[in-house]
Coordinates of C-alpha atoms and ligand atoms in Angstrom, one line a residue:
Chain A
X1 CA 28.1 10.0 -11.7
X2 CA 27.4 8.6 -8.2
X3 CA 25.6 5.3 -7.9
X4 CA 21.9 5.9 -7.6
X5 CA 20.2 2.8 -6.1
X6 CA 16.7 4.0 -7.1
X7 CA 17.4 4.2 -10.8
X8 CA 16.3 1.1 -12.7
X9 CA 18.0 -0.4 -15.7
X10 CA 15.9 -0.7 -18.8
X11 CA 15.2 -4.3 -19.8
X12 CA 13.4 -5.7 -22.8
X13 CA 10.8 -8.5 -22.5
X14 CA 12.1 -11.3 -24.7
X15 CA 9.6 -14.0 -23.8
X16 CA 6.2 -13.9 -22.3
X17 CA 4.3 -17.0 -21.5
X18 CA 0.9 -17.6 -19.9
X19 CA 1.3 -20.1 -17.1
X20 CA -2.2 -19.8 -15.7
X21 CA -5.1 -17.9 -17.1
X22 CA -8.3 -16.6 -15.5
X23 CA -8.7 -14.9 -12.1
X24 CA -5.5 -16.1 -10.6
X25 CA -3.5 -15.5 -13.8
X26 CA 0.3 -16.1 -13.8
X27 CA 2.6 -15.1 -16.5
X28 CA 6.3 -15.8 -16.9
X29 CA 8.6 -13.3 -18.5
X30 CA 12.2 -13.4 -19.6
X31 CA 14.0 -10.1 -19.9
X32 CA 17.3 -8.9 -21.3
X33 CA 19.0 -5.7 -20.4
X34 CA 18.7 -3.1 -23.1
X35 CA 22.4 -2.1 -23.0
X36 CA 24.0 -5.3 -21.9
X37 CA 24.1 -4.3 -18.3
X38 CA 25.4 -6.8 -15.8
X39 CA 23.2 -8.2 -13.1
X40 CA 24.8 -10.6 -10.6
X41 CA 22.5 -12.2 -8.1
X42 CA 22.0 -15.2 -5.8
X43 CA 19.2 -17.7 -5.8
X44 CA 16.3 -16.4 -3.8
X45 CA 17.0 -12.8 -4.4
X46 CA 14.4 -10.4 -5.8
X47 CA 14.3 -7.6 -8.3
X48 CA 12.2 -4.4 -8.3
X49 CA 10.4 -4.3 -11.6
X50 CA 9.0 -1.0 -13.0
X51 CA 6.2 -0.3 -15.3
X52 CA 6.7 3.4 -16.0
X53 CA 3.6 5.3 -15.2
X54 CA 2.3 2.5 -12.9
X55 CA 5.0 2.0 -10.4
X56 CA 7.2 -0.8 -9.0
X57 CA 6.7 -4.3 -7.7
X58 CA 9.2 -6.6 -6.0
X59 CA 9.3 -10.0 -7.7
X60 CA 11.5 -13.0 -7.0
X61 CA 13.9 -14.0 -9.7
X62 CA 13.1 -17.5 -10.9
X63 CA 16.0 -18.1 -13.2
X64 CA 19.3 -19.6 -12.1
X65 CA 22.2 -17.1 -11.6
X66 CA 24.3 -19.5 -13.6
X67 CA 22.2 -18.7 -16.7
X68 CA 23.5 -15.3 -17.8
X69 CA 21.4 -14.6 -20.8
X70 CA 18.2 -13.6 -19.3
X71 CA 16.3 -13.0 -16.0
X72 CA 13.1 -14.8 -15.5
X73 CA 10.1 -13.7 -13.4
X74 CA 6.8 -15.4 -12.8
X75 CA 4.2 -12.9 -11.9
X76 CA 0.8 -13.4 -10.3
X77 CA -1.7 -10.8 -11.3
X78 CA -2.7 -9.1 -8.1
X79 CA -2.2 -5.4 -8.0
X80 CA -1.9 -2.4 -10.3
X81 CA 1.7 -3.0 -11.3
X82 CA 1.4 -6.7 -11.8
X83 CA -1.7 -6.2 -13.9
X84 CA 0.2 -3.8 -16.1
X85 CA 3.0 -6.3 -16.4
X86 CA 0.5 -8.9 -17.6
X87 CA -0.6 -6.5 -20.3
X88 CA 3.0 -6.3 -21.6
X89 CA 4.3 -8.1 -24.6
X90 CA 7.6 -9.2 -26.1
X91 CA 9.6 -6.2 -27.1
X92 CA 8.2 -3.9 -24.4
X93 CA 10.6 -2.2 -21.9
X94 CA 10.4 -2.5 -18.2
X95 CA 12.7 -1.2 -15.5
X96 CA 14.8 -3.5 -13.3
X97 CA 16.7 -2.6 -10.1
X98 CA 18.3 -4.8 -7.6
X99 CA 19.1 -7.6 -6.8
X100 CA 17.7 -7.4 -3.3
X101 CA 17.6 -9.6 -0.2
X102 CA 19.9 -12.2 1.2
X103 CA 19.1 -15.2 -1.0
X104 CA 19.3 -18.9 -0.1
X105 CA 22.6 -20.1 1.5
X106 CA 23.1 -22.8 -1.0
X107 CA 26.8 -23.1 -0.6
X108 CA 26.1 -24.1 3.0
X109 CA 23.9 -26.9 1.7
X110 CA 26.7 -28.7 -0.2
X111 CA 26.7 -32.4 0.4
X112 CA 23.1 -32.4 1.6
X113 CA 19.9 -33.7 0.2
X114 CA 17.4 -31.0 -0.8
X115 CA 13.7 -31.3 -0.8
X116 CA 11.8 -28.5 -2.3
X117 CA 8.2 -27.9 -1.2
X118 CA 6.1 -25.4 -3.1
X119 CA 2.6 -24.2 -3.5
X120 CA 1.1 -22.2 -6.3
X121 CA 3.3 -19.2 -7.4
X122 CA 5.7 -20.3 -4.6
X123 CA 7.4 -22.5 -7.1
X124 CA 8.9 -19.4 -8.7
X125 CA 11.4 -18.5 -6.0
X126 CA 12.2 -22.2 -5.6
X127 CA 12.8 -22.6 -9.3
X128 CA 16.0 -20.6 -9.2
X129 CA 17.4 -23.0 -6.6
X130 CA 16.1 -26.1 -8.3
X131 CA 17.8 -25.1 -11.6
X132 CA 21.0 -24.2 -9.8
X133 CA 21.1 -27.4 -7.9
X134 CA 20.6 -29.3 -11.1
X135 CA 23.5 -27.5 -12.8
X136 CA 25.7 -28.2 -9.8
X137 CA 24.2 -31.7 -9.2
X138 CA 27.5 -33.3 -8.1
X139 CA 27.7 -31.0 -5.1
X140 CA 24.4 -32.1 -3.6
X141 CA 22.8 -35.4 -2.5
X142 CA 19.4 -36.4 -3.7
X143 CA 17.0 -33.7 -5.0
X144 CA 13.2 -33.9 -4.9
X145 CA 10.2 -31.7 -5.4
X146 CA 6.8 -31.7 -3.7
X147 CA 4.5 -29.2 -5.4
X148 CA 0.8 -28.4 -5.6
X149 CA -1.8 -25.9 -6.5
X150 CA -5.6 -25.5 -6.1
X151 CA -6.4 -27.0 -9.5
X152 CA -4.3 -28.5 -12.3
X153 CA -4.8 -25.3 -14.2
X154 CA -3.1 -23.4 -11.3
X155 CA 0.2 -25.3 -11.5
X156 CA 3.0 -23.2 -13.0
X157 CA 5.9 -24.5 -15.2
X158 CA 3.8 -27.4 -16.4
X159 CA 6.0 -28.2 -19.3
X160 CA 9.2 -27.8 -17.3
X161 CA 7.8 -30.0 -14.6
X162 CA 7.2 -32.8 -17.1
X163 CA 10.9 -32.6 -18.1
X164 CA 12.0 -32.3 -14.5
X165 CA 10.6 -35.7 -13.7
X166 CA 13.5 -37.3 -15.6
X167 CA 15.9 -35.6 -13.3
X168 CA 14.4 -35.9 -9.8
X169 CA 11.3 -37.3 -8.1
X170 CA 8.5 -34.8 -8.6
X171 CA 5.3 -35.2 -6.5
X172 CA 2.5 -33.1 -7.6
X173 CA -0.9 -32.4 -6.0
X174 CA -4.1 -30.5 -6.4
X175 CA -6.5 -29.6 -3.7
X176 CA -9.7 -31.3 -5.1
X177 CA -10.1 -34.3 -7.4
X178 CA -10.3 -33.8 -11.2
X179 CA -11.2 -36.6 -13.7
X180 CA -7.8 -37.0 -15.4
X181 CA -5.6 -36.4 -12.3
X182 CA -3.4 -39.3 -11.5
X183 CA -1.3 -37.9 -8.7
X184 CA -2.0 -36.9 -5.1
X185 CA -5.3 -35.1 -4.3
X186 CA -5.1 -32.9 -1.1
X187 CA -3.2 -30.0 0.3
X188 CA 0.6 -29.7 0.0
X189 CA 1.3 -30.2 3.7
X190 CA -0.7 -33.5 3.6
X191 CA 1.4 -34.6 0.6
X192 CA 4.5 -33.9 2.6
X193 CA 3.3 -36.3 5.3
X194 CA 2.4 -38.8 2.6
X195 CA 5.8 -38.7 0.9
X196 CA 7.7 -38.6 4.2
X197 CA 11.0 -37.0 3.2
X198 CA 13.7 -38.2 5.5
X199 CA 15.3 -35.6 7.6
X200 CA 18.7 -37.3 7.5
X201 CA 21.3 -34.9 6.1
X202 CA 18.5 -33.0 4.4
X203 CA 17.4 -29.4 3.9
X204 CA 13.7 -28.6 3.2
X205 CA 13.0 -25.4 1.3
X206 CA 9.4 -24.3 1.2
X207 CA 7.7 -21.4 -0.5
X208 CA 4.0 -20.7 -1.0
X209 CA 1.0 -19.1 0.7
X210 CA 1.6 -18.3 4.4
X211 CA -1.0 -20.8 5.5
X212 CA 0.6 -23.6 3.5
X213 CA 4.0 -22.7 4.9
X214 CA 2.7 -22.8 8.4
X215 CA 1.4 -26.4 8.0
X216 CA 4.4 -27.6 5.9
X217 CA 6.7 -26.5 8.8
X218 CA 4.4 -28.2 11.3
X219 CA 4.5 -31.4 9.4
X220 CA 8.2 -31.3 8.7
X221 CA 8.7 -31.0 12.5
X222 CA 6.5 -34.1 12.9
X223 CA 8.8 -35.8 10.5
X224 CA 11.7 -34.8 12.8
X225 CA 13.2 -32.0 10.8
X226 CA 15.1 -29.6 13.0
X227 CA 14.3 -25.9 12.8
X228 CA 17.6 -25.2 11.1
X229 CA 16.9 -27.8 8.4
X230 CA 13.9 -25.8 7.2
X231 CA 14.1 -22.7 5.0
X232 CA 11.3 -20.5 3.8
X233 CA 10.7 -17.1 2.3
X234 CA 8.6 -14.2 3.6
X235 CA 6.7 -11.7 1.6
X236 CA 5.8 -8.2 2.8
X237 CA 4.8 -5.1 0.9
X238 CA 7.9 -3.3 -0.3
X239 CA 8.7 0.0 -1.8
X240 CA 12.4 0.8 -1.5
X241 CA 13.9 -2.7 -1.3
X242 CA 16.9 -1.4 0.7
X243 CA 15.7 -1.0 4.3
X244 CA 14.8 2.6 4.2
X245 CA 11.1 3.2 3.5
X246 CA 10.2 1.4 6.7
X247 CA 7.3 -0.8 5.7
X248 CA 8.4 -4.4 5.2
X249 CA 9.8 -5.0 8.7
X250 CA 9.1 -8.0 10.9
X251 CA 10.5 -6.8 14.3
X252 CA 13.9 -5.2 13.7
X253 CA 14.4 -7.2 10.4
X254 CA 13.7 -5.6 7.1
X255 CA 12.5 -8.4 4.8
X256 CA 13.8 -6.6 1.7
X257 CA 17.3 -6.5 3.0
X258 CA 17.7 -9.1 5.9
X259 CA 15.2 -11.5 4.2
X260 CA 13.3 -12.8 2.3
X261 CA 15.0 -16.1 3.1
X262 CA 14.9 -17.4 6.7
X263 CA 15.6 -20.7 8.3
X264 CA 12.7 -21.6 10.6
X265 CA 15.2 -21.3 13.5
X266 CA 15.6 -17.6 12.7
X267 CA 12.0 -16.9 11.7
X268 CA 10.4 -18.3 14.7
X269 CA 12.3 -15.9 16.9
X270 CA 10.8 -12.9 15.0
X271 CA 7.3 -11.6 15.7
X272 CA 4.4 -12.8 13.4
X273 CA 4.3 -9.7 11.3
X274 CA 4.0 -11.2 7.8
Chain B
X1 CA 36.9 25.9 17.8
X2 CA 35.3 28.1 20.4
X3 CA 34.5 31.8 19.9
X4 CA 32.1 34.4 21.1
X5 CA 29.9 36.5 18.8
X6 CA 28.2 39.7 20.0
X7 CA 24.4 39.5 19.5
X8 CA 24.4 42.8 17.6
X9 CA 26.8 41.2 15.0
X10 CA 24.6 38.2 14.4
X11 CA 22.6 39.6 11.5
X12 CA 25.9 40.8 9.9
X13 CA 27.2 37.2 10.1
X14 CA 24.0 35.9 8.4
X15 CA 24.4 38.6 5.7
X16 CA 27.9 37.3 5.0
X17 CA 26.5 33.9 4.2
X18 CA 25.0 35.2 1.0
X19 CA 26.4 32.4 -1.1
X20 CA 24.5 29.9 1.1
X21 CA 20.8 29.1 1.2
X22 CA 20.0 30.1 4.8
X23 CA 17.0 28.5 6.5
X24 CA 15.8 30.0 9.7
X25 CA 12.5 29.8 11.8
X26 CA 10.0 32.2 10.2
X27 CA 6.4 32.8 10.9
X28 CA 4.1 31.9 8.0
X29 CA 0.8 33.7 7.1
X30 CA -1.1 31.4 9.4
X31 CA 1.1 32.4 12.3
X32 CA 3.0 29.1 12.4
X33 CA 6.7 28.9 12.8
X34 CA 8.6 26.9 10.2
X35 CA 12.0 26.8 8.7
X36 CA 12.1 28.9 5.6
X37 CA 14.8 30.6 3.5
X38 CA 15.7 33.9 5.1
X39 CA 14.9 37.1 3.1
X40 CA 16.0 40.5 4.2
X41 CA 13.3 40.7 6.9
X42 CA 14.0 39.9 10.6
X43 CA 13.9 36.5 12.1
X44 CA 13.2 35.3 15.6
X45 CA 16.0 33.8 17.5
X46 CA 13.8 33.1 20.5
X47 CA 13.8 29.6 21.7
X48 CA 10.9 28.1 19.9
X49 CA 9.7 24.9 18.4
X50 CA 8.7 25.0 14.7
X51 CA 5.6 23.0 13.6
X52 CA 7.7 21.0 11.1
X53 CA 11.2 20.0 12.1
X54 CA 14.0 20.9 9.6
X55 CA 14.0 17.3 8.3
X56 CA 12.0 18.6 5.3
X57 CA 15.1 20.4 4.1
X58 CA 17.2 17.2 4.0
X59 CA 14.3 14.9 3.1
X60 CA 11.5 16.9 1.4
X61 CA 7.9 15.8 1.7
X62 CA 7.9 15.2 -2.1
X63 CA 10.8 14.9 -4.4
X64 CA 11.2 13.7 -8.0
X65 CA 13.4 10.6 -8.4
X66 CA 13.2 10.4 -12.2
X67 CA 11.3 11.4 -15.2
X68 CA 10.1 9.0 -17.9
X69 CA 8.7 9.7 -21.4
X70 CA 7.8 7.7 -24.4
X71 CA 8.3 9.1 -27.8
X72 CA 7.0 7.9 -31.1
X73 CA 9.3 8.1 -34.1
X74 CA 7.6 6.7 -37.1
X75 CA 6.1 3.6 -35.6
X76 CA 9.0 3.0 -33.2
X77 CA 8.3 3.8 -29.6
X78 CA 11.2 4.7 -27.4
X79 CA 11.2 5.0 -23.7
X80 CA 13.5 7.4 -22.0
X81 CA 14.2 7.7 -18.3
X82 CA 16.1 10.6 -16.8
X83 CA 17.4 10.6 -13.3
X84 CA 16.7 13.8 -11.4
X85 CA 19.2 14.2 -8.7
X86 CA 18.8 17.5 -6.7
X87 CA 21.2 20.3 -7.4
X88 CA 21.8 21.8 -4.0
X89 CA 23.9 24.8 -3.2
X90 CA 25.6 25.1 0.2
X91 CA 22.8 25.3 2.8
X92 CA 22.8 26.3 6.4
X93 CA 20.0 25.7 8.9
X94 CA 20.2 28.3 11.6
X95 CA 18.3 27.9 14.8
X96 CA 18.0 24.1 14.7
X97 CA 17.2 22.7 18.1
X98 CA 19.9 20.3 19.4
X99 CA 17.3 17.5 19.3
X100 CA 16.5 18.2 15.6
X101 CA 20.2 17.9 14.8
X102 CA 20.3 14.6 16.7
X103 CA 17.5 13.5 14.4
X104 CA 19.6 14.4 11.4
X105 CA 22.3 12.2 12.8
X106 CA 19.8 9.3 13.0
X107 CA 18.6 9.9 9.4
X108 CA 22.3 9.7 8.4
X109 CA 22.3 6.1 9.6
X110 CA 19.1 5.3 7.8
X111 CA 20.0 6.9 4.5
X112 CA 23.6 5.7 4.7
X113 CA 24.8 2.1 5.1
X114 CA 25.2 -0.4 2.3
X115 CA 22.8 1.4 0.0
X116 CA 23.6 5.1 0.0
X117 CA 20.5 7.2 -0.7
X118 CA 21.9 9.7 -3.3
X119 CA 19.0 12.1 -3.0
X120 CA 19.4 12.5 0.7
X121 CA 23.2 12.8 0.6
X122 CA 23.2 15.3 -2.2
X123 CA 21.4 17.6 0.3
X124 CA 23.0 16.4 3.5
X125 CA 26.6 16.8 2.3
X126 CA 25.8 20.4 1.4
X127 CA 24.0 21.3 4.6
X128 CA 25.4 22.7 7.8
X129 CA 23.4 22.8 11.0
X130 CA 23.8 25.8 13.4
X131 CA 21.9 25.1 16.6
X132 CA 21.0 27.1 19.7
X133 CA 21.2 25.5 23.1
X134 CA 17.7 25.6 24.6
X135 CA 18.3 27.8 27.6
X136 CA 14.6 27.4 28.2
X137 CA 12.7 24.4 26.8
X138 CA 10.7 25.4 23.7
X139 CA 7.9 23.0 24.5
X140 CA 6.4 21.8 27.8
X141 CA 6.7 18.3 26.3
X142 CA 10.4 18.4 25.7
X143 CA 12.1 15.3 27.2
X144 CA 15.4 15.1 25.3
X145 CA 17.3 14.4 28.5
X146 CA 15.5 11.1 28.9
X147 CA 16.6 9.7 25.5
X148 CA 20.3 10.4 25.7
X149 CA 20.1 13.9 24.3
X150 CA 20.3 17.3 26.1
X151 CA 19.2 20.9 25.4
X152 CA 22.9 21.6 24.5
X153 CA 23.7 18.3 22.7
X154 CA 26.3 18.7 19.9
X155 CA 25.4 15.5 18.0
X156 CA 24.6 16.3 14.4
X157 CA 25.4 20.0 14.8
X158 CA 28.2 21.9 13.1
X159 CA 27.9 24.8 15.4
X160 CA 26.3 25.2 18.8
X161 CA 25.4 28.7 20.0
X162 CA 24.6 29.4 23.6
X163 CA 23.0 32.7 24.7
X164 CA 25.1 34.5 27.2
X165 CA 23.2 37.7 27.5
X166 CA 24.8 40.2 25.1
X167 CA 26.7 37.6 23.2
X168 CA 26.6 34.0 22.0
X169 CA 29.1 31.4 22.9
X170 CA 30.1 29.7 19.7
X171 CA 31.3 26.1 19.6
X172 CA 32.2 24.7 16.2
X173 CA 32.5 21.0 16.0
X174 CA 33.2 20.4 12.3
X175 CA 35.0 21.7 9.2
X176 CA 31.6 23.0 7.9
X177 CA 31.3 25.0 11.1
X178 CA 34.7 26.5 10.7
X179 CA 33.9 27.5 7.2
X180 CA 30.8 29.3 8.4
X181 CA 32.8 31.2 11.0
X182 CA 35.6 32.1 8.5
X183 CA 33.0 33.7 6.3
X184 CA 32.9 36.6 8.8
X185 CA 36.0 36.0 10.9
X186 CA 36.2 39.6 12.0
X187 CA 32.9 39.3 13.9
X188 CA 34.1 36.5 16.2
X189 CA 36.2 37.0 19.3
X190 CA 38.3 34.7 21.4
X191 CA 36.2 33.7 24.4
X192 CA 37.2 35.1 27.8
X193 CA 37.7 32.5 30.6
X194 CA 34.6 33.6 32.4
X195 CA 32.6 33.1 29.2
X196 CA 33.6 29.4 29.4
X197 CA 32.4 29.2 32.9
X198 CA 29.2 30.9 32.0
X199 CA 28.4 28.6 29.2
X200 CA 29.0 25.5 31.4
X201 CA 26.6 26.9 34.0
X202 CA 24.0 27.8 31.3
X203 CA 24.1 24.3 29.9
X204 CA 23.7 22.7 33.4
X205 CA 20.9 25.1 34.1
X206 CA 19.1 24.3 30.8
X207 CA 18.9 20.6 31.7
X208 CA 17.1 21.4 35.0
X209 CA 14.4 23.3 33.2
X210 CA 13.2 20.3 31.1
X211 CA 9.7 19.6 32.5
X212 CA 9.0 16.1 31.4
X213 CA 10.8 12.9 32.0
X214 CA 10.7 9.3 30.7
X215 CA 12.5 7.3 33.4
X216 CA 14.6 4.2 32.5
X217 CA 14.4 4.4 28.7
X218 CA 17.0 1.8 28.2
X219 CA 15.4 -0.8 30.5
X220 CA 12.1 0.0 28.8
X221 CA 13.7 -0.9 25.4
X222 CA 14.8 -4.2 26.9
X223 CA 11.3 -4.9 28.4
X224 CA 9.6 -4.1 25.1
X225 CA 11.1 -7.2 23.6
X226 CA 8.7 -9.2 25.6
X227 CA 5.6 -7.1 25.1
X228 CA 4.8 -7.6 21.4
X229 CA 1.6 -9.4 22.2
X230 CA 0.5 -7.3 25.2
X231 CA -3.1 -6.0 25.4
X232 CA -1.6 -2.6 26.2
X233 CA -1.3 -1.6 22.5
X234 CA -5.0 -2.1 22.1
X235 CA -5.9 0.0 25.1
X236 CA -3.5 2.8 24.3
X237 CA -4.4 3.1 20.6
X238 CA -8.2 3.0 21.1
X239 CA -8.6 6.8 20.5
X240 CA -6.2 7.1 17.6
X241 CA -7.7 8.8 14.5
X242 CA -4.8 7.5 12.3
X243 CA -4.1 11.0 11.1
X244 CA -0.4 10.4 11.0
X245 CA 0.6 13.7 12.6
X246 CA 2.7 11.9 15.2
X247 CA 5.0 10.6 12.4
X248 CA 4.8 13.3 9.7
X249 CA 5.9 15.9 12.2
X250 CA 8.5 13.7 13.9
X251 CA 12.1 14.8 13.2
X252 CA 13.4 11.2 13.0
X253 CA 10.5 9.4 11.2
X254 CA 11.6 8.6 7.7
X255 CA 9.1 6.2 6.2
X256 CA 8.3 7.0 2.6
X257 CA 6.4 5.9 -0.5
X258 CA 7.6 5.7 -4.1
X259 CA 5.0 6.2 -6.8
X260 CA 4.6 7.2 -10.4
X261 CA 2.7 10.3 -11.4
X262 CA 1.5 10.6 -15.0
X263 CA 1.3 14.0 -16.6
X264 CA 0.3 12.7 -20.0
X265 CA -1.0 9.1 -20.6
X266 CA -0.3 9.0 -24.3
X267 CA 2.4 9.4 -25.3
X268 CA 3.4 8.6 -21.7
X269 CA 5.1 11.3 -19.8
X270 CA 5.5 11.6 -16.0
X271 CA 7.7 11.2 -13.0
X272 CA 8.5 8.8 -10.2
X273 CA 8.3 10.6 -6.9
X274 CA 9.2 9.9 -3.3
X275 CA 6.7 11.2 -0.7
X276 CA 6.6 10.9 3.1
X277 CA 4.4 8.0 4.3
X278 CA 3.5 6.7 7.7
X279 CA 3.2 3.5 9.5
X280 CA 0.0 4.8 11.0
X281 CA -1.9 4.4 7.7
X282 CA -3.6 1.0 7.3
X283 CA -2.5 0.5 3.7
X284 CA 1.1 1.1 4.5
X285 CA 1.7 -2.6 4.9
X286 CA -1.3 -4.0 3.1
X287 CA -0.3 -6.7 0.6
X288 CA -2.0 -6.6 -2.8
X289 CA -3.9 -9.8 -1.8
X290 CA -5.6 -7.7 0.9
X291 CA -3.7 -9.5 3.8
X292 CA -2.3 -6.9 6.2
X293 CA 0.4 -7.8 8.7
X294 CA -0.4 -4.7 10.8
X295 CA -4.2 -4.7 10.4
X296 CA -5.3 -2.6 13.4
X297 CA -4.5 0.6 15.3
X298 CA -2.9 -1.5 18.1
X299 CA -0.3 -3.1 15.8
X300 CA 0.5 0.3 14.2
X301 CA 0.9 2.1 17.5
X302 CA 3.1 -0.8 18.6
X303 CA 5.2 -0.4 15.4
X304 CA 5.7 3.3 16.0
X305 CA 6.9 2.8 19.5
X306 CA 8.9 -0.4 18.9
X307 CA 10.6 1.1 15.9
X308 CA 11.7 4.0 18.0
X309 CA 12.4 2.3 21.3
X310 CA 13.4 -1.3 20.4
X311 CA 14.3 -2.0 16.7
X312 CA 16.4 1.1 16.1
X313 CA 18.4 0.3 19.2
X314 CA 18.9 -3.3 18.2
X315 CA 20.4 -2.1 14.9
X316 CA 22.1 1.2 15.6
X317 CA 22.3 1.3 19.4
X318 CA 20.4 4.6 19.5
X319 CA 16.8 5.6 20.3
X320 CA 15.0 6.8 17.2
X321 CA 13.3 9.4 19.3
X322 CA 14.9 12.7 20.2
X323 CA 12.4 13.8 22.8
X324 CA 11.1 16.9 21.0
X325 CA 7.5 16.1 22.2
X326 CA 5.8 17.1 19.0
X327 CA 3.9 13.9 18.8
X328 CA 2.5 14.6 22.2
X329 CA 1.7 18.3 21.7
X330 CA 0.1 17.8 18.3
X331 CA -1.8 14.5 18.5
X332 CA -5.4 15.5 18.3
X333 CA -6.5 12.9 20.8
X334 CA -3.7 13.3 23.3
X335 CA -1.8 10.0 22.9
X336 CA 1.3 10.6 24.9
X337 CA 4.3 8.5 24.1
X338 CA 5.8 9.1 27.6
X339 CA 2.7 7.9 29.3
X340 CA 2.5 4.8 27.1
X341 CA 6.1 4.0 27.8
X342 CA 5.6 4.7 31.5
X343 CA 2.9 1.9 31.4
X344 CA 5.4 -0.4 29.7
X345 CA 7.9 0.3 32.4
X346 CA 5.4 -0.3 35.2
X347 CA 3.7 -3.2 33.5
X348 CA 3.7 -6.2 35.8
X349 CA 5.7 -4.4 38.5
Ligands
SF4_401 S1 -1.2 11.9 15.9 FE1 -2.4 10.8 17.5 S2 -4.4 10.4 16.4 FE2 -2.9 10.9 14.8 S3 -2.1 8.9 14.1 FE3 -0.7 9.7 15.7 S4 -1.4 8.7 17.6 FE4 -3.1 8.5 16.1
FES402 S1 10.9 -2.2 1.2 FE1 11.5 -0.3 2.1 S2 12.3 -1.0 4.0 FE2 11.9 -2.9 3.0

């Protein structure tokens, strides 16, 4: 039979974990393919997840491609499909098609220091690179993470972050003070200025809400990062994932296919349509 | 391959194509012309423009991608998905306008590439297009000659027929075209030398009859690159009703939605469908957070024009507009793509 790009593969949820509860709920799922299907992908690529009867949603893959046993997705409950995903439990079947998008050019970053800068759910797409960089540690210089959320309850991967601290500097922040909080209080872009990562031989990778990204980039520029030392991801509404349905474009780029990863040098040339 | 076919033999030829699905312009109950499967009744071979272009035959307004169903056996639930690829018999579209065939040639780019669209190609591979040169323009808003087409363009066509009075001049460009001719070989004749001359003259004449013109389309495409933030889009889109007619009825527009339809909620049974969609609807690009990168009519008119006159050229080196003029003729508030692009060209001049 000819290859049909729109047909998802069935995958079983093998782990479901509440990261954040409440109005901005985030849940992390791990899935395994029902019939051992292969799924090769790169860091920063996405997959189109199906809840049959509800529809599809494009979600970034947060596990490392070097881990072959499962795919991991962290999902913010926002729309109909993501709400339906949140209602799913271990053992339930979803559809997965992809992978889609360009992914991070991590092979080009060999020999460089990597500073990851994330906000909220934006840690999910970064997580795939963080895990991969740790597994290939000898290929890179120093690694560090600057990550924040509105409140301490909105931070994702709380347990994993505690472990990560033994492997790289991790600078956390929350927007407003809380009694037991010992780390930085303020917005992520401000924490970037505080921690002053050096641009020397360094790549900064930032994912998060558009407004945060905007100011992170501004502040990285103030710290003398060049446009091609800054990478980010763009999110737009998607349906096909393969550059055909016509809705995710910024200028002549289809984010689903030509993105979602852009260096600031590339992105600043495109119109502000995201 | 070049032949001639006597007009009186035309219907015999169509009859010989009985193993094919034959689409031809037909008048519906409401008096509108549209491509429909031919029955034994007559058809018009006048030069006319159907309301919907034949794109609906290659890319239907709604099509099922897959079916899903849950079944309960004991207390074990199983989910089954079944891919529904179209089964298409050989199809021929007779009476396609050359611009409509050029649009198919653009859709081929979109639905081809790295990710082949199996649904589209199942139909496309089986479909031949037999077009008629427009010896008179079927619409007062035709402007194909301004966008690198012509009333006798061959791009995307398998056969081009040109009216020479009592006969058609028949040019077959592809193997599919040759197959259609060999289905009724005896009806076709070798063209006489004067027929060749006549057809050249008819083609040259047809170009002169086009009434509307968009001057300097390529330079406009270049200029558009600097006009993303122009106030022009606001001015020109003011009266838009966001009905989407300009895009739904466009032969080259291809935007679509994918959604799930549920026939039975429990046990779950339904289908995933693809339906036409349009960049002119506000929720087309709206994120689930409510943020919308194209929040107003200005940004959506800009998207329609830039997709056709800048982005598509940047990727495929073709306009994504074939100049059929439907969006001009049918827009309820008279937004005229030629006039808007005229303003772009003359902007700041
Ligand atoms: S047809 Fe006219 S009114 Fe309708 S969406 Fe297009 S431009 Fe707007
Ligand atoms: S999601 Fe369809 S074109 Fe990008």
